C-alpha cells in the first residue's frame, strides 16, 4: 500500500504557493482542518482563493487567514457570525462569491466526480442566477452550475490510515468527503493515524485514492460556537 | 397582544404532523422543536449532515463534533443517521423533506421570499435557504409582521434581494396566520389573541384577503 504519511502540517502545506485555489472542509468550526490553517498562517502564503462553506469566526478557523489578509477571494454560502468577513466583504477588501449551500456541496461533488456542470433549481430568479444559463425541465426552471476543483483540498477526519482512507465523526463530516475528491492534492489531517489494515473497510467514508498526504494533527481546540446545554 | 417569539413557535408547532421529516431554519424555527407534541413522531433534518436531531446535551455530553445548522451543540436519538453535505442537499433538492420552516426579512403577496442580504448594510449569506425554498414541498415562514420601525414586511413585491420565487405557502407572524393565494394575496386565516383585523390590515402592505369572521389563534 502506498504510504502517504507526512510528518506534520508544515510539511504537508509547504508547496502551497501564492495564488493557489484551496478547498477547506468544515461547517462553521466543526470539522475544520485546524492544523493546516495554522501552518498556512506560518507559511505566510497569500492571495489565496478559499472555497469553504463558512470562513470561520473572527479569531479562529479561516477567520485567522482573513485577519492577516492572506485570502484574496472567498467562495462560501454563509457569512453570518463572522464580523471581520462581513466587514471585508462590504468594504470590498475581499472578493466574495456567495453560493447556495447545496449548490456549493454539489459543485464540489461534481468537480471531484468528473461532472463539468449540472442543473439545480436553487437560486433561480435571484442574484445567483445572473449570467448563468437557465433551462426548463417539466415546467420548472433550473440553473446550470459548474463543478469546482481546487489546487489543494485541506480536510479533517477523525481517523485515517497510512493509505489515506478516512473516517469522520458526527457532523464534522459535512464538506470534507467531497472536497477530498475535488482537490488535485488533498491533505488530510486526522486525530488518530493508524497503519493500513486497522480500519474496517466497511466503515471507511473516504477512500484513500482521493488523499495524497496524511498526518496526525495535534492540539485540536475544536472550538464550539454555540455551546447549548439542557437545563 | 402580538405574539412573542415563543408564541410564534408554538403556533407553528401546530402545523406539524405525525411522521414528517422537517428542516428547521435558524432563529424562531429552531424554537419550534420545543413545542412539537410528544405524541407526534417526527424527524428533524439538520442540513450540515444529520437526520434525527435529539435534545440539547447535558454539560457532560457536549460534543464539538455534533452541532446543528445553527452551530448549537446537540445530541442524536434512536434512529439518527449522519451523512455529508452533498447527501444532505440531495434529500432537500430531491423533495424528500416534508416541511421546511424558515425565517424571512420580507415576503411578497405572490410568495417570493427575501432573507439573506441587505445591500450595502448586511450580508448573512443564503446558506441552505435558496436550496430549501427552491425544492421544498411545503414551506412555512416564521417572521415579525413589521420591522422595528413599524414598516410592513408583507409586501406587494420584495424590496430586498430575492431568496426564492413563488415558494412560500404559509406565513406565521406575531400578528397573524396567512396563506399565500395562487393568484396573489395574503389570505388571513387567524389573528393573534386580541389583535384586530384592522391592526393586521394596517401592518400588511401587500394585498390582504379577509373573508368572513377571522378566528383567534389558540395557543397554550
Short mmCIF file of C-alpha atoms in Angstrom, two decimals:
data_model
loop_
_atom_site.label_atom_id
_atom_site.label_comp_id
_atom_site.label_asym_id
_atom_site.label_seq_id
_atom_site.Cartn_x
_atom_site.Cartn_y
_atom_site.Cartn_z
CA UNK A 1 0.00 0.00 0.00
CA UNK A 2 1.32 3.47 -0.91
CA UNK A 3 2.41 5.32 2.20
CA UNK A 4 1.04 8.87 2.21
CA UNK A 5 2.15 9.95 5.64
CA UNK A 6 3.90 13.27 6.05
CA UNK A 7 5.49 14.50 9.27
CA UNK A 8 3.22 17.39 10.14
CA UNK A 9 1.08 20.25 8.84
CA UNK A 10 4.03 22.46 7.93
CA UNK A 11 5.47 19.77 5.71
CA UNK A 12 2.05 19.00 4.22
CA UNK A 13 1.40 22.59 3.10
CA UNK A 14 4.94 23.67 2.21
CA UNK A 15 4.34 23.69 -1.57
CA UNK A 16 1.07 25.66 -1.37
CA UNK A 17 2.14 28.76 -3.28
CA UNK A 18 0.71 32.27 -3.56
CA UNK A 19 -2.47 32.47 -5.71
CA UNK A 20 -3.46 28.86 -5.03
CA UNK A 21 -7.10 27.77 -5.01
CA UNK A 22 -7.89 25.86 -1.80
CA UNK A 23 -10.86 23.93 -0.52
CA UNK A 24 -11.23 23.73 3.25
CA UNK A 25 -13.65 21.30 4.88
CA UNK A 26 -15.91 22.19 7.77
CA UNK A 27 -19.29 23.63 8.67
CA UNK A 28 -18.88 26.58 11.00
CA UNK A 29 -15.93 25.48 13.14
CA UNK A 30 -17.00 21.83 13.09
CA UNK A 31 -14.63 19.59 11.12
CA UNK A 32 -12.19 22.30 10.03
CA UNK A 33 -8.52 21.49 9.28
CA UNK A 34 -7.14 23.38 12.30
CA UNK A 35 -3.54 22.25 11.91
CA UNK A 36 -3.31 23.04 8.20
CA UNK A 37 -4.81 26.51 8.73
CA UNK A 38 -2.20 27.19 11.41
CA UNK A 39 0.53 26.04 9.02
CA UNK A 40 -0.76 28.41 6.32
CA UNK A 41 -0.60 31.27 8.83
CA UNK A 42 3.02 30.35 9.49
CA UNK A 43 3.92 29.93 5.80
CA UNK A 44 2.51 33.41 5.11
CA UNK A 45 1.28 32.28 1.68
CA UNK A 46 -1.00 34.94 0.19
CA UNK A 47 -3.60 35.78 -2.49
CA UNK A 48 -5.42 32.56 -1.71
CA UNK A 49 -8.83 31.67 -3.07
CA UNK A 50 -10.61 29.69 -0.38
CA UNK A 51 -13.65 27.53 -1.09
CA UNK A 52 -15.31 26.77 2.24
CA UNK A 53 -18.91 26.84 3.45
CA UNK A 54 -18.03 29.43 6.10
CA UNK A 55 -14.96 31.49 6.86
CA UNK A 56 -14.56 30.56 10.50
CA UNK A 57 -15.08 33.22 13.15
CA UNK A 58 -13.11 36.40 13.79
CA UNK A 59 -10.34 34.71 15.73
CA UNK A 60 -10.47 31.07 14.65
CA UNK A 61 -10.52 28.93 11.53
CA UNK A 62 -10.27 30.74 8.19
CA UNK A 63 -11.06 33.95 10.09
CA UNK A 64 -7.38 33.92 11.13
CA UNK A 65 -6.31 33.98 7.46
CA UNK A 66 -8.74 36.82 6.73
CA UNK A 67 -7.23 38.87 9.53
CA UNK A 68 -3.75 38.51 8.03
CA UNK A 69 -5.16 39.34 4.56
CA UNK A 70 -3.82 36.08 3.11
CA UNK A 71 -7.14 35.46 1.37
CA UNK A 72 -7.98 37.32 -1.83
CA UNK A 73 -11.26 35.58 -2.54
CA UNK A 74 -13.77 33.52 -0.55
CA UNK A 75 -16.30 31.18 -2.14
CA UNK A 76 -18.83 30.37 0.59
CA UNK A 77 -22.51 30.07 1.41
CA UNK A 78 -22.69 31.83 4.76
CA UNK A 79 -21.06 34.92 6.25
CA UNK A 80 -23.16 35.31 9.41
CA UNK A 81 -21.43 35.31 12.81
CA UNK A 82 -18.12 36.45 11.30
CA UNK A 83 -17.88 40.24 11.69
CA UNK A 84 -14.46 40.53 10.01
CA UNK A 85 -15.67 38.53 6.97
CA UNK A 86 -18.75 40.74 6.64
CA UNK A 87 -16.68 43.89 7.08
CA UNK A 88 -14.13 42.91 4.39
CA UNK A 89 -16.96 41.88 2.07
CA UNK A 90 -18.88 45.16 2.47
CA UNK A 91 -15.73 47.29 2.17
CA UNK A 92 -14.66 45.42 -0.97
CA UNK A 93 -11.27 44.39 0.51
CA UNK A 94 -12.18 40.78 -0.07
CA UNK A 95 -13.72 39.32 -3.20
CA UNK A 96 -16.62 37.08 -2.19
CA UNK A 97 -18.74 34.71 -4.23
CA UNK A 98 -21.76 33.54 -2.29
CA UNK A 99 -23.26 30.24 -3.40
CA UNK A 100 -26.29 28.36 -2.04
CA UNK A 101 -25.04 25.69 0.33
CA UNK A 102 -26.50 22.75 -1.58
CA UNK A 103 -25.15 24.13 -4.85
CA UNK A 104 -21.72 24.51 -3.25
CA UNK A 105 -21.79 20.93 -1.98
CA UNK A 106 -22.91 19.59 -5.36
CA UNK A 107 -20.42 21.72 -7.33
CA UNK A 108 -17.62 20.27 -5.23
CA UNK A 109 -19.03 16.76 -5.55
CA UNK A 110 -19.37 17.20 -9.33
CA UNK A 111 -15.83 18.55 -9.62
CA UNK A 112 -14.39 15.55 -7.85
CA UNK A 113 -16.58 13.15 -9.84
CA UNK A 114 -15.66 14.49 -13.28
CA UNK A 115 -19.02 16.11 -13.97
CA UNK A 116 -18.44 19.52 -15.59
CA UNK A 117 -21.87 21.02 -14.80
CA UNK A 118 -25.38 20.19 -13.64
CA UNK A 119 -28.80 21.83 -13.33
CA UNK A 120 -30.29 22.87 -10.00
CA UNK A 121 -33.38 24.92 -9.13
CA UNK A 122 -31.63 26.72 -6.24
CA UNK A 123 -31.14 30.40 -6.93
CA UNK A 124 -33.38 30.70 -9.99
CA UNK A 125 -34.75 34.25 -10.14
CA UNK A 126 -32.07 35.54 -7.73
CA UNK A 127 -28.69 37.30 -7.99
CA UNK A 128 -27.10 33.84 -8.03
CA UNK A 129 -28.60 33.23 -11.48
CA UNK A 130 -27.02 36.31 -13.09
CA UNK A 131 -25.02 35.34 -16.17
CA UNK A 132 -25.93 31.67 -15.88
CA UNK A 133 -27.67 29.50 -18.43
CA UNK A 134 -31.21 28.56 -17.43
CA UNK A 135 -33.39 25.78 -18.73
CA UNK A 136 -36.87 24.43 -18.13
CA UNK A 137 -37.44 20.77 -17.31
CA UNK A 138 -41.01 19.52 -16.77
CA UNK A 139 -42.32 23.03 -16.18
CA UNK A 140 -39.71 24.06 -13.60
CA UNK A 141 -36.75 26.38 -14.11
CA UNK A 142 -33.16 25.37 -13.37
CA UNK A 143 -29.70 26.97 -13.43
CA UNK A 144 -26.61 25.44 -14.96
CA UNK A 145 -23.90 25.29 -12.28
CA UNK A 146 -20.31 24.20 -12.89
CA UNK A 147 -18.24 21.66 -10.98
CA UNK A 148 -15.47 23.00 -8.76
CA UNK A 149 -11.94 21.70 -8.29
CA UNK A 150 -9.02 23.08 -6.30
CA UNK A 151 -5.23 23.01 -6.35
CA UNK A 152 -5.28 21.74 -2.78
CA UNK A 153 -8.06 20.39 -0.56
CA UNK A 154 -7.47 20.60 3.19
CA UNK A 155 -9.69 18.17 5.04
CA UNK A 156 -10.05 16.97 8.61
CA UNK A 157 -11.09 13.47 9.65
CA UNK A 158 -11.42 11.59 12.91
CA UNK A 159 -9.41 8.52 11.95
CA UNK A 160 -7.22 7.81 8.99
CA UNK A 161 -4.73 5.18 7.89
CA UNK A 162 -1.38 5.34 6.15
CA UNK A 163 -3.10 4.59 2.83
CA UNK A 164 -5.18 7.77 3.16
CA UNK A 165 -8.51 6.14 3.99
CA UNK A 166 -10.66 8.36 6.22
CA UNK A 167 -13.45 8.05 8.78
CA UNK A 168 -15.30 11.13 10.00
CA UNK A 169 -17.15 11.68 13.26
CA UNK A 170 -20.57 13.22 13.87
CA UNK A 171 -21.45 16.28 11.85
CA UNK A 172 -17.74 17.01 11.32
CA UNK A 173 -18.06 15.11 8.05
CA UNK A 174 -20.01 17.85 6.16
CA UNK A 175 -17.98 19.07 3.14
CA UNK A 176 -14.83 17.06 3.86
CA UNK A 177 -15.51 13.93 1.74
CA UNK A 178 -16.45 15.83 -1.44
CA UNK A 179 -13.53 18.22 -1.03
CA UNK A 180 -11.13 15.31 -0.62
CA UNK A 181 -12.19 14.12 -4.08
CA UNK A 182 -12.09 17.60 -5.67
CA UNK A 183 -8.55 18.51 -4.64
CA UNK A 184 -5.74 17.92 -7.12
CA UNK A 185 -3.65 17.41 -4.00
CA UNK A 186 -5.64 16.52 -0.90
CA UNK A 187 -4.08 16.95 2.52
CA UNK A 188 -5.91 15.10 5.28
CA UNK A 189 -5.27 15.75 8.94
CA UNK A 190 -6.64 13.19 11.37
CA UNK A 191 -6.96 12.88 15.11
CA UNK A 192 -5.75 9.30 15.04
CA UNK A 193 -3.48 7.83 12.36
CA UNK A 194 -3.26 4.04 12.17
CA UNK A 195 -1.43 1.56 9.92
CA UNK A 196 -3.27 0.45 6.77
CA UNK A 197 -5.39 -2.57 7.65
CA UNK A 198 -6.59 -1.33 11.02
CA UNK A 199 -9.69 0.48 9.75
CA UNK A 200 -12.59 -1.78 8.82
CA UNK A 201 -13.09 -1.43 5.04
CA UNK A 202 -16.87 -1.39 5.52
CA UNK A 203 -16.65 1.68 7.74
CA UNK A 204 -14.40 3.92 5.66
CA UNK A 205 -16.13 7.08 4.40
CA UNK A 206 -13.45 8.46 2.07
CA UNK A 207 -11.32 6.02 0.03
CA UNK A 208 -7.60 6.75 0.14
CA UNK A 209 -7.40 7.23 -3.63
CA UNK A 210 -8.56 10.82 -3.04
CA UNK A 211 -5.91 11.60 -0.42
CA UNK A 212 -2.31 12.40 -1.34
CA UNK A 213 -0.92 13.39 2.08
CA UNK A 214 -1.99 12.48 5.58
CA UNK A 215 -0.72 13.38 9.04
CA UNK A 216 -1.82 13.08 12.64
CA UNK A 217 -2.79 16.53 13.85
CA UNK A 218 -2.20 17.81 17.34
CA UNK A 219 -3.65 20.15 19.93
CA UNK A 220 -7.17 20.19 18.49
CA UNK A 221 -9.11 23.01 20.07
CA UNK A 222 -12.45 22.11 18.42
CA UNK A 223 -13.93 25.40 19.45
CA UNK A 224 -17.72 25.43 19.93
CA UNK A 225 -19.63 28.42 18.53
CA UNK A 226 -22.92 27.92 20.38
CA UNK A 227 -22.48 25.79 23.47
CA UNK A 228 -26.10 24.91 24.21
CA UNK A 229 -26.97 22.60 27.07
CA UNK A 230 -30.15 21.21 28.51
CA UNK A 231 -31.15 22.78 31.82
CA UNK B 1 -51.47 41.15 22.17
CA UNK B 2 -48.98 40.40 19.44
CA UNK B 3 -47.19 37.10 19.97
CA UNK B 4 -43.61 36.88 21.18
CA UNK B 5 -41.12 34.54 19.51
CA UNK B 6 -42.22 31.64 21.67
CA UNK B 7 -45.84 32.27 20.76
CA UNK B 8 -44.97 32.16 17.06
CA UNK B 9 -43.01 28.94 17.60
CA UNK B 10 -45.95 27.38 19.48
CA UNK B 11 -48.39 28.26 16.71
CA UNK B 12 -46.07 26.86 14.03
CA UNK B 13 -45.71 23.63 16.03
CA UNK B 14 -49.46 23.10 15.46
CA UNK B 15 -48.72 22.72 11.72
CA UNK B 16 -46.53 19.68 12.33
CA UNK B 17 -47.99 16.28 11.52
CA UNK B 18 -47.02 12.79 12.63
CA UNK B 19 -44.33 11.13 10.52
CA UNK B 20 -42.93 14.29 8.95
CA UNK B 21 -39.29 14.89 8.08
CA UNK B 22 -38.72 18.56 8.90
CA UNK B 23 -35.95 21.09 8.30
CA UNK B 24 -35.89 23.96 10.80
CA UNK B 25 -34.04 27.18 9.99
CA UNK B 26 -32.12 29.36 12.39
CA UNK B 27 -33.92 31.59 14.92
CA UNK B 28 -37.62 31.18 15.69
CA UNK B 29 -37.84 27.98 13.57
CA UNK B 30 -35.28 26.29 15.85
CA UNK B 31 -37.58 27.03 18.82
CA UNK B 32 -40.44 25.15 17.15
CA UNK B 33 -38.80 21.83 18.11
CA UNK B 34 -39.52 22.59 21.78
CA UNK B 35 -43.29 22.72 21.21
CA UNK B 36 -43.96 19.72 18.96
CA UNK B 37 -46.30 17.46 20.98
CA UNK B 38 -44.59 14.34 22.36
CA UNK B 39 -47.29 12.17 20.78
CA UNK B 40 -46.03 13.07 17.30
CA UNK B 41 -43.10 11.17 15.89
CA UNK B 42 -41.17 13.50 13.58
CA UNK B 43 -37.59 13.52 12.34
CA UNK B 44 -35.66 16.80 12.27
CA UNK B 45 -33.11 17.25 9.50
CA UNK B 46 -30.02 19.36 10.05
CA UNK B 47 -28.54 20.42 6.72
CA UNK B 48 -24.97 20.03 7.96
CA UNK B 49 -25.49 16.28 7.88
CA UNK B 50 -27.85 14.75 10.42
CA UNK B 51 -31.33 13.25 10.36
CA UNK B 52 -32.79 12.84 13.82
CA UNK B 53 -31.75 15.82 15.94
CA UNK B 54 -32.09 14.94 19.60
CA UNK B 55 -32.33 17.27 22.57
CA UNK B 56 -29.57 19.61 23.68
CA UNK B 57 -26.80 17.76 25.55
CA UNK B 58 -26.12 17.82 29.24
CA UNK B 59 -22.89 19.60 30.22
CA UNK B 60 -21.12 16.20 30.32
CA UNK B 61 -22.36 15.12 26.88
CA UNK B 62 -21.31 18.22 24.94
CA UNK B 63 -19.52 17.10 21.75
CA UNK B 64 -17.87 19.69 19.48
CA UNK B 65 -18.30 17.26 16.57
CA UNK B 66 -22.08 17.25 16.87
CA UNK B 67 -23.83 20.51 16.03
CA UNK B 68 -26.96 21.67 14.24
CA UNK B 69 -27.16 24.15 11.35
CA UNK B 70 -27.28 26.99 13.89
CA UNK B 71 -23.94 25.69 15.25
CA UNK B 72 -25.54 24.74 18.57
CA UNK B 73 -24.34 21.61 20.33
CA UNK B 74 -26.93 18.83 20.04
CA UNK B 75 -27.37 15.10 20.58
CA UNK B 76 -28.66 12.25 18.44
CA UNK B 77 -31.60 9.95 19.14
CA UNK B 78 -32.50 6.37 18.31
CA UNK B 79 -32.51 6.01 14.54
CA UNK B 80 -30.35 9.07 13.85
CA UNK B 81 -28.08 8.98 10.83
CA UNK B 82 -25.09 11.08 9.75
CA UNK B 83 -24.07 12.00 6.19
CA UNK B 84 -22.14 14.55 4.16
CA UNK B 85 -23.38 17.90 2.83
CA UNK B 86 -23.97 16.68 -0.75
CA UNK B 87 -26.17 13.85 0.53
CA UNK B 88 -27.97 16.30 2.82
CA UNK B 89 -28.91 18.57 -0.06
CA UNK B 90 -29.80 15.61 -2.26
CA UNK B 91 -32.50 14.93 0.35
CA UNK B 92 -33.61 18.54 0.22
CA UNK B 93 -33.39 19.05 -3.55
CA UNK B 94 -34.94 15.67 -4.20
CA UNK B 95 -38.08 16.67 -2.31
CA UNK B 96 -37.69 14.12 0.47
CA UNK B 97 -38.13 16.66 3.28
CA UNK B 98 -41.83 17.16 4.06
CA UNK B 99 -41.78 20.54 5.76
CA UNK B 100 -39.39 23.48 5.80
CA UNK B 101 -39.74 26.22 8.39
CA UNK B 102 -37.57 29.29 7.95
CA UNK B 103 -37.32 32.96 8.78
CA UNK B 104 -37.72 35.88 6.37
CA UNK B 105 -36.91 39.57 6.13
CA UNK B 106 -39.69 40.10 3.55
CA UNK B 107 -42.37 38.03 1.81
CA UNK B 108 -44.36 39.18 -1.20
CA UNK B 109 -48.03 38.53 -1.92
CA UNK B 110 -47.11 36.01 -4.62
CA UNK B 111 -44.90 34.01 -2.24
CA UNK B 112 -41.43 35.39 -3.04
CA UNK B 113 -39.08 35.47 -0.07
CA UNK B 114 -36.03 37.58 0.85
CA UNK B 115 -33.85 36.63 3.77
CA UNK B 116 -30.13 36.76 3.02
CA UNK B 117 -28.88 40.27 2.35
CA UNK B 118 -29.49 43.99 2.81
CA UNK B 119 -27.39 45.63 0.07
CA UNK B 120 -24.58 47.77 1.45
CA UNK B 121 -25.55 47.09 5.06
CA UNK B 122 -25.67 43.46 5.97
CA UNK B 123 -24.82 40.19 4.29
CA UNK B 124 -25.62 36.95 6.06
CA UNK B 125 -25.35 34.75 3.02
CA UNK B 126 -28.04 32.41 1.84
CA UNK B 127 -26.64 29.27 3.48
CA UNK B 128 -29.06 26.49 2.60
CA UNK B 129 -32.10 28.74 2.25
CA UNK B 130 -32.06 29.02 -1.56
CA UNK B 131 -31.82 25.24 -1.94
CA UNK B 132 -34.60 24.71 0.58
CA UNK B 133 -37.08 27.19 -0.89
CA UNK B 134 -36.42 26.02 -4.46
CA UNK B 135 -37.32 22.42 -3.71
CA UNK B 136 -39.41 22.13 -0.54
CA UNK B 137 -42.93 20.79 -0.94
CA UNK B 138 -44.26 22.79 1.98
CA UNK B 139 -42.70 25.99 3.31
CA UNK B 140 -43.83 27.88 6.39
CA UNK B 141 -42.27 31.25 7.12
CA UNK B 142 -41.83 32.48 10.69
CA UNK B 143 -41.38 36.24 10.90
CA UNK B 144 -42.28 39.52 12.53
CA UNK B 145 -45.13 41.20 10.64
CA UNK B 146 -43.39 44.60 10.68
CA UNK B 147 -39.87 45.97 11.12
CA UNK B 148 -38.78 47.68 14.33
CA UNK B 149 -39.67 50.95 12.61
CA UNK B 150 -43.20 49.63 12.07
CA UNK B 151 -42.88 49.07 8.32
CA UNK B 152 -44.67 46.09 6.86
CA UNK B 153 -42.60 43.08 5.84
CA UNK B 154 -45.53 41.52 3.96
CA UNK B 155 -45.32 43.36 0.67
CA UNK B 156 -46.67 43.55 -2.85
CA UNK B 157 -43.13 42.90 -4.08
CA UNK B 158 -39.96 42.20 -2.10
CA UNK B 159 -37.58 45.18 -1.99
CA UNK B 160 -34.55 43.16 -0.84
CA UNK B 161 -32.60 40.61 -2.93
CA UNK B 162 -34.72 37.52 -3.52
CA UNK B 163 -34.01 34.12 -1.99
CA UNK B 164 -36.68 32.28 -3.98
CA UNK B 165 -39.67 32.96 -6.22
CA UNK B 166 -43.28 31.95 -5.53
CA UNK B 167 -42.41 29.37 -2.92
CA UNK B 168 -43.98 30.45 0.38
CA UNK B 169 -47.40 28.97 1.19
CA UNK B 170 -47.98 29.86 4.79
CA UNK B 171 -46.73 32.70 6.99
CA UNK B 172 -46.99 32.84 10.75
CA UNK B 173 -46.19 36.22 12.26
CA UNK B 174 -46.54 37.89 15.64
CA UNK B 175 -49.95 39.15 14.43
CA UNK B 176 -51.48 36.54 12.16
CA UNK B 177 -51.54 33.28 10.22
CA UNK B 178 -51.76 33.93 6.48
CA UNK B 179 -51.82 31.82 3.36
CA UNK B 180 -50.42 32.95 0.01
CA UNK B 181 -53.12 32.57 -2.65
CA UNK B 182 -52.40 31.18 -6.11
CA UNK B 183 -53.48 34.37 -7.86
CA UNK B 184 -51.54 36.51 -5.34
CA UNK B 185 -52.53 37.98 -1.99
CA UNK B 186 -52.25 37.07 1.69
CA UNK B 187 -55.40 35.31 2.87
CA UNK B 188 -55.92 35.99 6.55
CA UNK B 189 -56.60 32.72 8.38
CA UNK B 190 -56.15 33.58 12.05
CA UNK B 191 -55.45 36.57 14.31
CA UNK B 192 -53.09 36.59 17.29
CA UNK B 193 -55.07 36.75 20.54
CA UNK B 194 -56.50 40.25 20.99
CA UNK B 195 -55.21 41.56 17.65
CA UNK B 196 -57.91 43.06 15.39
CA UNK B 197 -58.33 42.60 11.64
CA UNK B 198 -57.82 46.37 11.29
CA UNK B 199 -54.45 46.19 13.01
CA UNK B 200 -53.39 43.38 10.65
CA UNK B 201 -54.62 45.40 7.64
CA UNK B 202 -52.53 48.38 8.75
CA UNK B 203 -49.46 46.17 9.16
CA UNK B 204 -49.79 44.47 5.75
CA UNK B 205 -48.59 46.44 2.72
CA UNK B 206 -49.40 43.66 0.23
CA UNK B 207 -52.92 42.60 -0.72
CA UNK B 208 -54.73 41.21 2.32
CA UNK B 209 -57.73 38.97 1.70
CA UNK B 210 -60.25 38.87 4.54
CA UNK B 211 -63.24 36.57 4.17
CA UNK B 212 -65.86 36.25 6.92
CA UNK B 213 -65.06 36.05 10.61
CA UNK B 214 -61.36 35.56 11.34
CA UNK B 215 -60.78 33.28 14.35
CA UNK B 216 -58.17 33.89 17.04
CA UNK B 217 -55.19 31.56 17.23
CA UNK B 218 -55.41 29.01 20.03
CA UNK B 219 -52.13 28.94 21.89
CA UNK B 220 -51.50 27.26 25.27
#
